[in-house]
Short mmCIF file of C-alpha atoms and ligand atoms in Angstrom, two decimals:
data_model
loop_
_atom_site.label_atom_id
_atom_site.label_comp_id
_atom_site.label_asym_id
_atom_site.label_seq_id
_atom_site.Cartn_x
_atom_site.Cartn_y
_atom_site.Cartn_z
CA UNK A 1 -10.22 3.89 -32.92
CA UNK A 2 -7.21 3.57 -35.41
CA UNK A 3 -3.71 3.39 -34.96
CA UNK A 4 -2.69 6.84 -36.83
CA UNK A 5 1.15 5.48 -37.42
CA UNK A 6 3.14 8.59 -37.55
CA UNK A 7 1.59 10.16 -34.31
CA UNK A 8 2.56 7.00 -32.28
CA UNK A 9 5.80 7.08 -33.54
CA UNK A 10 6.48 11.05 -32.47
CA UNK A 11 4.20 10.41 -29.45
CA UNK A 12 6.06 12.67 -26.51
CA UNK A 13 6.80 10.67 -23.15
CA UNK A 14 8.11 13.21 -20.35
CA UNK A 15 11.05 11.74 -18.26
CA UNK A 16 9.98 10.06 -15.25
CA UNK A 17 11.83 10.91 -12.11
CA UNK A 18 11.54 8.02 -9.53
CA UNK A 19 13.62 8.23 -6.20
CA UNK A 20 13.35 4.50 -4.56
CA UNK A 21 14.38 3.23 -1.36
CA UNK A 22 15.68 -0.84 -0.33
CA UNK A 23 12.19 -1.05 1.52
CA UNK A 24 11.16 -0.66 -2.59
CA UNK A 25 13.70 -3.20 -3.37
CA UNK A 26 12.52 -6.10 -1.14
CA UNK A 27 8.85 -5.03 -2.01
CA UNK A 28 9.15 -5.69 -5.48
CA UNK A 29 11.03 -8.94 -4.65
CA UNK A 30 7.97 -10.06 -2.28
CA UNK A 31 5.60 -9.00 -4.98
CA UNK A 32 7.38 -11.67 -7.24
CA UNK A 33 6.52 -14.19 -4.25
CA UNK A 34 9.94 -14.13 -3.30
CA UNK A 35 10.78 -15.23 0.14
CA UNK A 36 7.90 -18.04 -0.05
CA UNK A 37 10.62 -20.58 0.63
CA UNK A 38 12.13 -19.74 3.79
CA UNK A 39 14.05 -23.04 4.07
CA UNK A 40 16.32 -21.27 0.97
CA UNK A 41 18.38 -18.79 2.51
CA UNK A 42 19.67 -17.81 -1.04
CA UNK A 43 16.05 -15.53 -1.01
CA UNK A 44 16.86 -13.40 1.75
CA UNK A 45 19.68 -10.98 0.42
CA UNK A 46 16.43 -10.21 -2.32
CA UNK A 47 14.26 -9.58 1.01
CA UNK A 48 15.97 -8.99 3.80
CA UNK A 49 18.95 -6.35 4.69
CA UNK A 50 20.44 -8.06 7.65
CA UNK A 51 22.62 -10.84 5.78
CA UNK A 52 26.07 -10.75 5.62
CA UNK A 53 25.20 -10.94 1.95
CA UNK A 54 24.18 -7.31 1.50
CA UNK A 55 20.95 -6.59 -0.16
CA UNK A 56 20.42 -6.62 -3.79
CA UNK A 57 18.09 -5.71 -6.57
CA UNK A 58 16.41 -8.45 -9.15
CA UNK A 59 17.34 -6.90 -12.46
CA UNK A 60 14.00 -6.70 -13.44
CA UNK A 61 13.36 -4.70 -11.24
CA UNK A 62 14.72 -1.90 -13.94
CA UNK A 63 11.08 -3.03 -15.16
CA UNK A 64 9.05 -1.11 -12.99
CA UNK A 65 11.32 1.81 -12.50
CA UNK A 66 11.13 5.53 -14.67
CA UNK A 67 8.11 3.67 -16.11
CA UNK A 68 5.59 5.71 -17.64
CA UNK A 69 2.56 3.94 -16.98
CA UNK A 70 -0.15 2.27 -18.42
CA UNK A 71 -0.28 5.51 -21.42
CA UNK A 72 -1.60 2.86 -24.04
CA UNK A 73 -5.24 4.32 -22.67
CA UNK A 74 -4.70 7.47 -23.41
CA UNK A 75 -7.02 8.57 -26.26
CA UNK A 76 -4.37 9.46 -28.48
CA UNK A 77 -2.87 6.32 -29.05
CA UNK A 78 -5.62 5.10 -31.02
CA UNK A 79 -5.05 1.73 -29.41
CA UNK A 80 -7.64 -0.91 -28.10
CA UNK A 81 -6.40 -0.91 -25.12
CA UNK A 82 -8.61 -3.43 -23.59
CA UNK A 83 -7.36 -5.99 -26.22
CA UNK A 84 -3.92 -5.29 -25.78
CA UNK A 85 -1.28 -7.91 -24.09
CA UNK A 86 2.70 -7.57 -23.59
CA UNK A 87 4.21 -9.86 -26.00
CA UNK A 88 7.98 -9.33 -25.43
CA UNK A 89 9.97 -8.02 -23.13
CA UNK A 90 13.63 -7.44 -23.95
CA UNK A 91 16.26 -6.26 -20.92
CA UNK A 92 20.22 -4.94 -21.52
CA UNK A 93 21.96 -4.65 -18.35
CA UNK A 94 24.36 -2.26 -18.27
CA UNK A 95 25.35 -1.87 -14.52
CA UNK A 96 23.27 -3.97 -11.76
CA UNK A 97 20.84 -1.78 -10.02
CA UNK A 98 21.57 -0.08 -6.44
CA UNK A 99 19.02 -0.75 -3.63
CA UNK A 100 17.96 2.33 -4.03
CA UNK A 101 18.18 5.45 -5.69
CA UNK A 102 17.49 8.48 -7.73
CA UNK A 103 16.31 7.34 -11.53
CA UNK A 104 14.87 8.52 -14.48
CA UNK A 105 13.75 6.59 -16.97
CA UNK A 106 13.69 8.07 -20.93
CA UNK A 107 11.09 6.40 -23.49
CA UNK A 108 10.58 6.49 -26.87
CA UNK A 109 8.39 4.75 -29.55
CA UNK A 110 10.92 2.81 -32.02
CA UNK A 111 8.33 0.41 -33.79
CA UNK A 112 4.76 0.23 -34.89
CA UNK A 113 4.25 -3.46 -37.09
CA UNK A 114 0.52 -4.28 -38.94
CA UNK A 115 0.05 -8.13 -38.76
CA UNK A 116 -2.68 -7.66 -40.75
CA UNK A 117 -6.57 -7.92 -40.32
CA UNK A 118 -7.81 -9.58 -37.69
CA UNK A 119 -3.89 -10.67 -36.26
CA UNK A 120 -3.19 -7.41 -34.33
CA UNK A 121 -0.58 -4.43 -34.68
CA UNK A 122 2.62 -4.68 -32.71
CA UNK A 123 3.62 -1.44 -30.71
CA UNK A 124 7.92 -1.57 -29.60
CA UNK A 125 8.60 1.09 -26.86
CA UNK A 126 12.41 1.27 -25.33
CA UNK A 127 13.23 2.59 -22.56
CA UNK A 128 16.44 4.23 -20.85
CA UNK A 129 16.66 3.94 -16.92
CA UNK A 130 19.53 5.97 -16.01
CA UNK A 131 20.90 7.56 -12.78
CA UNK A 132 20.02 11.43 -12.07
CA UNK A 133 24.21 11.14 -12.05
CA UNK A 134 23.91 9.93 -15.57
CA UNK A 135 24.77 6.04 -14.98
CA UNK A 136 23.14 3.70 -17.78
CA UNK A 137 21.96 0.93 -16.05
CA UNK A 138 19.41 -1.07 -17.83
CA UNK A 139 17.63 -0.74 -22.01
CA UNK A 140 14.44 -2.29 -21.95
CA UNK A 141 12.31 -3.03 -24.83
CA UNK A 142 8.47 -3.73 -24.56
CA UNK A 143 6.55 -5.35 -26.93
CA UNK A 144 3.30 -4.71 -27.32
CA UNK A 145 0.63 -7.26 -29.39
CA UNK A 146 -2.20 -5.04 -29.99
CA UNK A 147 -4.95 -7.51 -30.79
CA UNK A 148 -7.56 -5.14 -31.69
CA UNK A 149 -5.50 -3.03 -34.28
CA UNK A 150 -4.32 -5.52 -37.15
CA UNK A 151 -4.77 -3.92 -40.91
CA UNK A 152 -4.28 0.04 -39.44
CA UNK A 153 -1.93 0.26 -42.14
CA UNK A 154 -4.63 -0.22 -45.05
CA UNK A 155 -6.69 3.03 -42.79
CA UNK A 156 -5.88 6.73 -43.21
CA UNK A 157 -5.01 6.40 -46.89
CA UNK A 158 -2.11 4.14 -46.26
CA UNK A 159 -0.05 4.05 -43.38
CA UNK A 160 3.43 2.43 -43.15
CA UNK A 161 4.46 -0.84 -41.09
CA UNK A 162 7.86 -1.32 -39.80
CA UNK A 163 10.02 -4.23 -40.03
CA UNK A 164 9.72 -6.70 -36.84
CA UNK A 165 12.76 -7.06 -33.92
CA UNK A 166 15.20 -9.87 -34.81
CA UNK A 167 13.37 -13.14 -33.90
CA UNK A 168 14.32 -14.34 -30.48
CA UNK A 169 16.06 -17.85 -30.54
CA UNK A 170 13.47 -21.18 -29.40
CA UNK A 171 14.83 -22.79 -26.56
CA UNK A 172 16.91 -26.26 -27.34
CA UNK A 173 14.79 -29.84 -27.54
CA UNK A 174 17.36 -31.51 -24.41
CA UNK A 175 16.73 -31.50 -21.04
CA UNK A 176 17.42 -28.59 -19.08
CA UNK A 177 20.39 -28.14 -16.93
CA UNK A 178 18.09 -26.46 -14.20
CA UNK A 179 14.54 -26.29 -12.84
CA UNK A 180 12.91 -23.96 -10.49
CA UNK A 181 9.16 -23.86 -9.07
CA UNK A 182 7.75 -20.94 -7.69
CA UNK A 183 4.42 -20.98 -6.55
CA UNK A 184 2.22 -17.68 -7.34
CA UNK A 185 0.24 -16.23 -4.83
CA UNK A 186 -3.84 -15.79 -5.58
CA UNK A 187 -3.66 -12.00 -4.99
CA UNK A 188 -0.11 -11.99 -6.61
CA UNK A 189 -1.67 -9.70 -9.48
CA UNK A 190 -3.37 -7.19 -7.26
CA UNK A 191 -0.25 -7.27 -5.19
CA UNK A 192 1.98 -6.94 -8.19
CA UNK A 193 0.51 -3.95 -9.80
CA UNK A 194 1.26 -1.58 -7.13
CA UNK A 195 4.65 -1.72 -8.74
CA UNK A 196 3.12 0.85 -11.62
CA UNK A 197 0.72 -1.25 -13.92
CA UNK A 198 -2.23 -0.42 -13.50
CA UNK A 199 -4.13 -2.00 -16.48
CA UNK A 200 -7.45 -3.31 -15.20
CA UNK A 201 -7.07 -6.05 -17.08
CA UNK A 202 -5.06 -7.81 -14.49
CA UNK A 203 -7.79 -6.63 -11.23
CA UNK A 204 -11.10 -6.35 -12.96
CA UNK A 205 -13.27 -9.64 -13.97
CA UNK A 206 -15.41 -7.51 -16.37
CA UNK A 207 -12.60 -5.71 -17.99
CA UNK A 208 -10.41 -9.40 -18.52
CA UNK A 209 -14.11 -11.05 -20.22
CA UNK A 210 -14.12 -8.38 -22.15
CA UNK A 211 -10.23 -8.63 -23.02
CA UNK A 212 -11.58 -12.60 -24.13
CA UNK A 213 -10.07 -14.37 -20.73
CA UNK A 214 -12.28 -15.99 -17.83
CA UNK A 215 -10.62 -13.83 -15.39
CA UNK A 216 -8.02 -11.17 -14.86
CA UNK A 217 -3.98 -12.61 -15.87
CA UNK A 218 -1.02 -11.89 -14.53
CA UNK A 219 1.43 -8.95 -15.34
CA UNK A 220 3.85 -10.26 -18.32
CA UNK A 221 6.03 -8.65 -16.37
CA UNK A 222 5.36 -10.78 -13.26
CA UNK A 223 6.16 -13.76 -14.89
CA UNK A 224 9.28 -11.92 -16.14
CA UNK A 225 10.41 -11.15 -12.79
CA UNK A 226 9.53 -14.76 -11.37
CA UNK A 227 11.80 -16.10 -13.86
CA UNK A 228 14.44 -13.61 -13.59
CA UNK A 229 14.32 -15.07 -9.71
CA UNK A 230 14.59 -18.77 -11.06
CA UNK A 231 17.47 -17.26 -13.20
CA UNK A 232 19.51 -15.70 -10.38
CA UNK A 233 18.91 -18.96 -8.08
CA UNK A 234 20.03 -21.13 -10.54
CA UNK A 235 22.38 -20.45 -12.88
CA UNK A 236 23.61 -17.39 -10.56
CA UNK A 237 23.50 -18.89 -7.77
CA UNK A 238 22.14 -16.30 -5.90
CA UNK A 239 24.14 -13.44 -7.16
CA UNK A 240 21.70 -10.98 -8.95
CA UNK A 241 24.64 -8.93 -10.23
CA UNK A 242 25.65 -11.56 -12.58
CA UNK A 243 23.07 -11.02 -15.03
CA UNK A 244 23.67 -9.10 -18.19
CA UNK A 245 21.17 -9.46 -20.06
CA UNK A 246 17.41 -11.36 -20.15
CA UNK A 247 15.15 -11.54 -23.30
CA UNK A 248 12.13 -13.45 -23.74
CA UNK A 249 8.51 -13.76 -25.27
CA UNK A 250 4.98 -14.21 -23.52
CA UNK A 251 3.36 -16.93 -25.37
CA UNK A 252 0.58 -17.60 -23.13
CA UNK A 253 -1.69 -16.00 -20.49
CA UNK A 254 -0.78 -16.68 -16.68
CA UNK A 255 -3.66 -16.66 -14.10
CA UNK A 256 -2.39 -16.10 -10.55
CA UNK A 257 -2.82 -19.19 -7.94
CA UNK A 258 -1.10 -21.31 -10.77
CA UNK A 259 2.40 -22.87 -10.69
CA UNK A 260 5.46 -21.77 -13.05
CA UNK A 261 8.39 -24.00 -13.30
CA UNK A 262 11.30 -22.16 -15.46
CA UNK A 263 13.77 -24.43 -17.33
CA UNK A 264 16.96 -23.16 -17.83
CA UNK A 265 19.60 -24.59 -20.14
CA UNK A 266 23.41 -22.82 -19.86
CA UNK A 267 26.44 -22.82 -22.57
CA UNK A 268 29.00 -20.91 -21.00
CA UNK A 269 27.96 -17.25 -20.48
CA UNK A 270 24.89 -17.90 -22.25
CA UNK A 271 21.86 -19.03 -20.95
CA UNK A 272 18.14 -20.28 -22.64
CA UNK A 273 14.97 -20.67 -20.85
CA UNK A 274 11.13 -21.37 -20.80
CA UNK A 275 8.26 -21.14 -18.11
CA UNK A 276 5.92 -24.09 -17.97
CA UNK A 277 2.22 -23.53 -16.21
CA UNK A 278 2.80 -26.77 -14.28
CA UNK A 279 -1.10 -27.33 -13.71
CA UNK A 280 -1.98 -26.82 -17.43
CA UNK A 281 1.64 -28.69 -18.50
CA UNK A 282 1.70 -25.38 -21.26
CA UNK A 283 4.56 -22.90 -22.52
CA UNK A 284 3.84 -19.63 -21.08
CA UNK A 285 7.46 -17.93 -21.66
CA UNK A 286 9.41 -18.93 -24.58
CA UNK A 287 11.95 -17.72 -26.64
CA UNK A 288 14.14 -16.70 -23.75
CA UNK A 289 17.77 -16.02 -24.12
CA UNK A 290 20.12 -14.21 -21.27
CA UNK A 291 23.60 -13.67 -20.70
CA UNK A 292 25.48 -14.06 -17.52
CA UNK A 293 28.68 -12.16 -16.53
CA UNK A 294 30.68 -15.24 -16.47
CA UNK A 295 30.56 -19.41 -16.82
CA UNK A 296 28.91 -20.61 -13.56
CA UNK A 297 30.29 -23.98 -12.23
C1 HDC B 301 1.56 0.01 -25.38
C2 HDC B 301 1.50 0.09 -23.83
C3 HDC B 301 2.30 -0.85 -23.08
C4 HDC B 301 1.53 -1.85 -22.28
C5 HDC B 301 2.34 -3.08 -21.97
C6 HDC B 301 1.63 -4.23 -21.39
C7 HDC B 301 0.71 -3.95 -20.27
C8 HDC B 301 0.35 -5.15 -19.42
O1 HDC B 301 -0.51 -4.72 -18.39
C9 HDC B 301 -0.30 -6.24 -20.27
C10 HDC B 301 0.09 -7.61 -19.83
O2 HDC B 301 0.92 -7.82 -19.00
S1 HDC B 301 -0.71 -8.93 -20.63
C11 HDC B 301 -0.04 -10.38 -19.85
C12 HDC B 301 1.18 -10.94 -20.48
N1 HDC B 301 1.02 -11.30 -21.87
C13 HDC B 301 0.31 -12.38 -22.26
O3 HDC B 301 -0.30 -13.08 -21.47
C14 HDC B 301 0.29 -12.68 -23.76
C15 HDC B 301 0.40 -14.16 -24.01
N2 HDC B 301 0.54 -14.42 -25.44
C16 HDC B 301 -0.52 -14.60 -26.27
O4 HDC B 301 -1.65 -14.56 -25.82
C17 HDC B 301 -0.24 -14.85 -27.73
O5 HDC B 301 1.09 -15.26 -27.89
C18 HDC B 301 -0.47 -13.61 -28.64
C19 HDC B 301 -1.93 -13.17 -28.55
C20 HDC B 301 0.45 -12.47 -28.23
C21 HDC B 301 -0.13 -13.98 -30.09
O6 HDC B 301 -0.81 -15.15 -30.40
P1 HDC B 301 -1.26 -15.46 -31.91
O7 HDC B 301 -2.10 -14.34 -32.42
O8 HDC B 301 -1.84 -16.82 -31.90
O9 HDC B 301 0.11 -15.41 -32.64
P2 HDC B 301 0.68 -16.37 -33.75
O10 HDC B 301 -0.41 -16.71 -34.73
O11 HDC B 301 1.39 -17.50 -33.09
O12 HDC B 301 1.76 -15.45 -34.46
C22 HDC B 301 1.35 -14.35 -35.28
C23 HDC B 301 2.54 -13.43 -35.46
O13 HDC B 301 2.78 -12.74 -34.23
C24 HDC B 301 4.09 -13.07 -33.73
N3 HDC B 301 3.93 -13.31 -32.28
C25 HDC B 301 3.34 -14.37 -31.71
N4 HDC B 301 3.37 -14.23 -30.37
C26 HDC B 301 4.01 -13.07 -30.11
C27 HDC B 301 4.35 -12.41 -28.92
N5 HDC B 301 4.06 -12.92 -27.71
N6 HDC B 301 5.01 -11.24 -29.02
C28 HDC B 301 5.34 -10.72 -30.23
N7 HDC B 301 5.02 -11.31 -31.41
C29 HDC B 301 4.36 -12.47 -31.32
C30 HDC B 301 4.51 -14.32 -34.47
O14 HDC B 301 5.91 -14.40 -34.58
C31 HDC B 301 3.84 -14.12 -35.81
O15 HDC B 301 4.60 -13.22 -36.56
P3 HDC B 301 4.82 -13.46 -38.13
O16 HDC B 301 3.44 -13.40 -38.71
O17 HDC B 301 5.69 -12.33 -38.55
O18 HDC B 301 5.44 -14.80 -38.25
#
């Protein structure tokens, strides 16, 4: 299998028309493992409808809606998709999610990068999740690190590379202004990819060993949404409709059962943050920058 450039690049996704309900809402909340604190009331307008707080939608959420799937197996990508693993994930809020409604979401291939031989190929999709009424809400960018498809560009007679996203700013050396713990469930993969990913690589022990890990990891995405959560309980306080916008890089595997403690450091509206496997003391998330509607207290 090899990358063929140009055909990635045109590859045709059809719109995908979703139509979710609040019940969706607080399950893709509880598939995040929040709600595992019940002595934090904060977690329930994420879970539960009968606050005074009305309920509301993580922003990642946008995530896992209008998405098209786990196509990177599809035979005409030309990708090794057993190799592959998300390596970015990029989110622009433009209006906070309702609890539920009628979506489609509109992606496109804007970026295909050779590392080179032996480093991998980098795959950028965006997507659009709008309203059927036309509201914009979210523009989220997926990187893909293609391990098995570094040097495509030297196949086919030459193929072109093109030039990498700006880089993503390292978080600062002080100490953070916040920390938050969430504790992932064992099943929290199998649970978590009923929300639309369905790569085996996060269910199947066969399929991860042959990926090159000891067992099946967890959703990049998973982690994303975890942190988003730490995000909206810390610097947010609670309010999930404050968040603008939420970049950030995977830069390590995440086995479920483990322990992820985000650090979050704030300068007016804008915010840095990491994730920390607390158990192995390494930096699974880095890079991550968001912005906030306005200067928290
Ligand atoms: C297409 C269909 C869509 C499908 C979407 C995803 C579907 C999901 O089901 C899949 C998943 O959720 S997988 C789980 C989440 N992801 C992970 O666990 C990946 C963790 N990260 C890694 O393993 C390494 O960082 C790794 C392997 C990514 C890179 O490690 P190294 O090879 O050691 O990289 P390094 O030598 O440090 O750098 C080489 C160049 O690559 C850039 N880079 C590094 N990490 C990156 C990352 N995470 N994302 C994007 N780029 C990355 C570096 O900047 C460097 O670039 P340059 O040579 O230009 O300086």
């Amino acid at each position: 299998m090899t990358i063929n450039y140009q055909q990635l690049k045109d590859r045709p996704f059809a719109p995908v028309h979703q139509d979710y309900s609040q019940r969706d809402t607080m399950l893709y909340a509880l598939s995040l493992g929040v709600g595992n604190d019940p002595l934090d009331a904060r977690n329930l307008p994420l879970v539960y409808e009968g606050m005074a707080q009305p309920l509301q939608a993580l922003p990642t959420m946008s995530s896992v809606l209008g998405y098209p799937g786990f196509w990177a197996k599809e035979a005409d990508t030309g990708i090794d998709w057993v190799k592959l693993v998300h390596g970015e994930q990029r989110t622009t809020i433009h209006q906070p999610l309702p609890v539920g409604a009628k979506v489609v979401g509109k992606t496109r291939i804007t970026r295909v990068i050779d590392k080179g031989a032996g480093k991998g190929a980098i795959v950028v999709s965006e997507r659009s999740l709008e309203g059927e009424d036309g509201t914009r809400y979210a523009t989220l960018e997926q990187v893909t690190f293609c391990r098995g498809d570094g040097g495509y560009s030297e196949a086919l007679g030459g193929q072109p590379s093109d030039a990498s996203l700006p880089a993503l700013a390292p978080t600062p050396d002080t100490a953070p202004r916040w920390t938050y713990t969430h504790t992932i469930r064992p099943e929290a993969a199998l649970l978590y990819r009923l929300m639309g990913d369905y790569n085996p690589l996060h269910a199947d022990p066969q399929v991860a060993q042959a990926a090159g890990f000891d067992k099946p990891i967890l959703h990049g995405l998973a982690t994303y949404g975890m942190v988003c959560h730490a995000l909206v309980m810390t610097a947010c306080n609670g309010d999930a409709s404050l968040l603008r916008s939420m970049h950030a890089r995977f830069s390590s595997p995440v086995f479920p059962g483990e322990t992820l403690r985000t650090e979050v450091w704030q300068e007016g509206d804008a915010l840095q943050f990491r994730a920390l496997v607390v158990e192995r003391g390494i930096v699974v998330l880095s890079h991550g920058n968001a912005s906030i509607a306005a200067a928290q207290p």
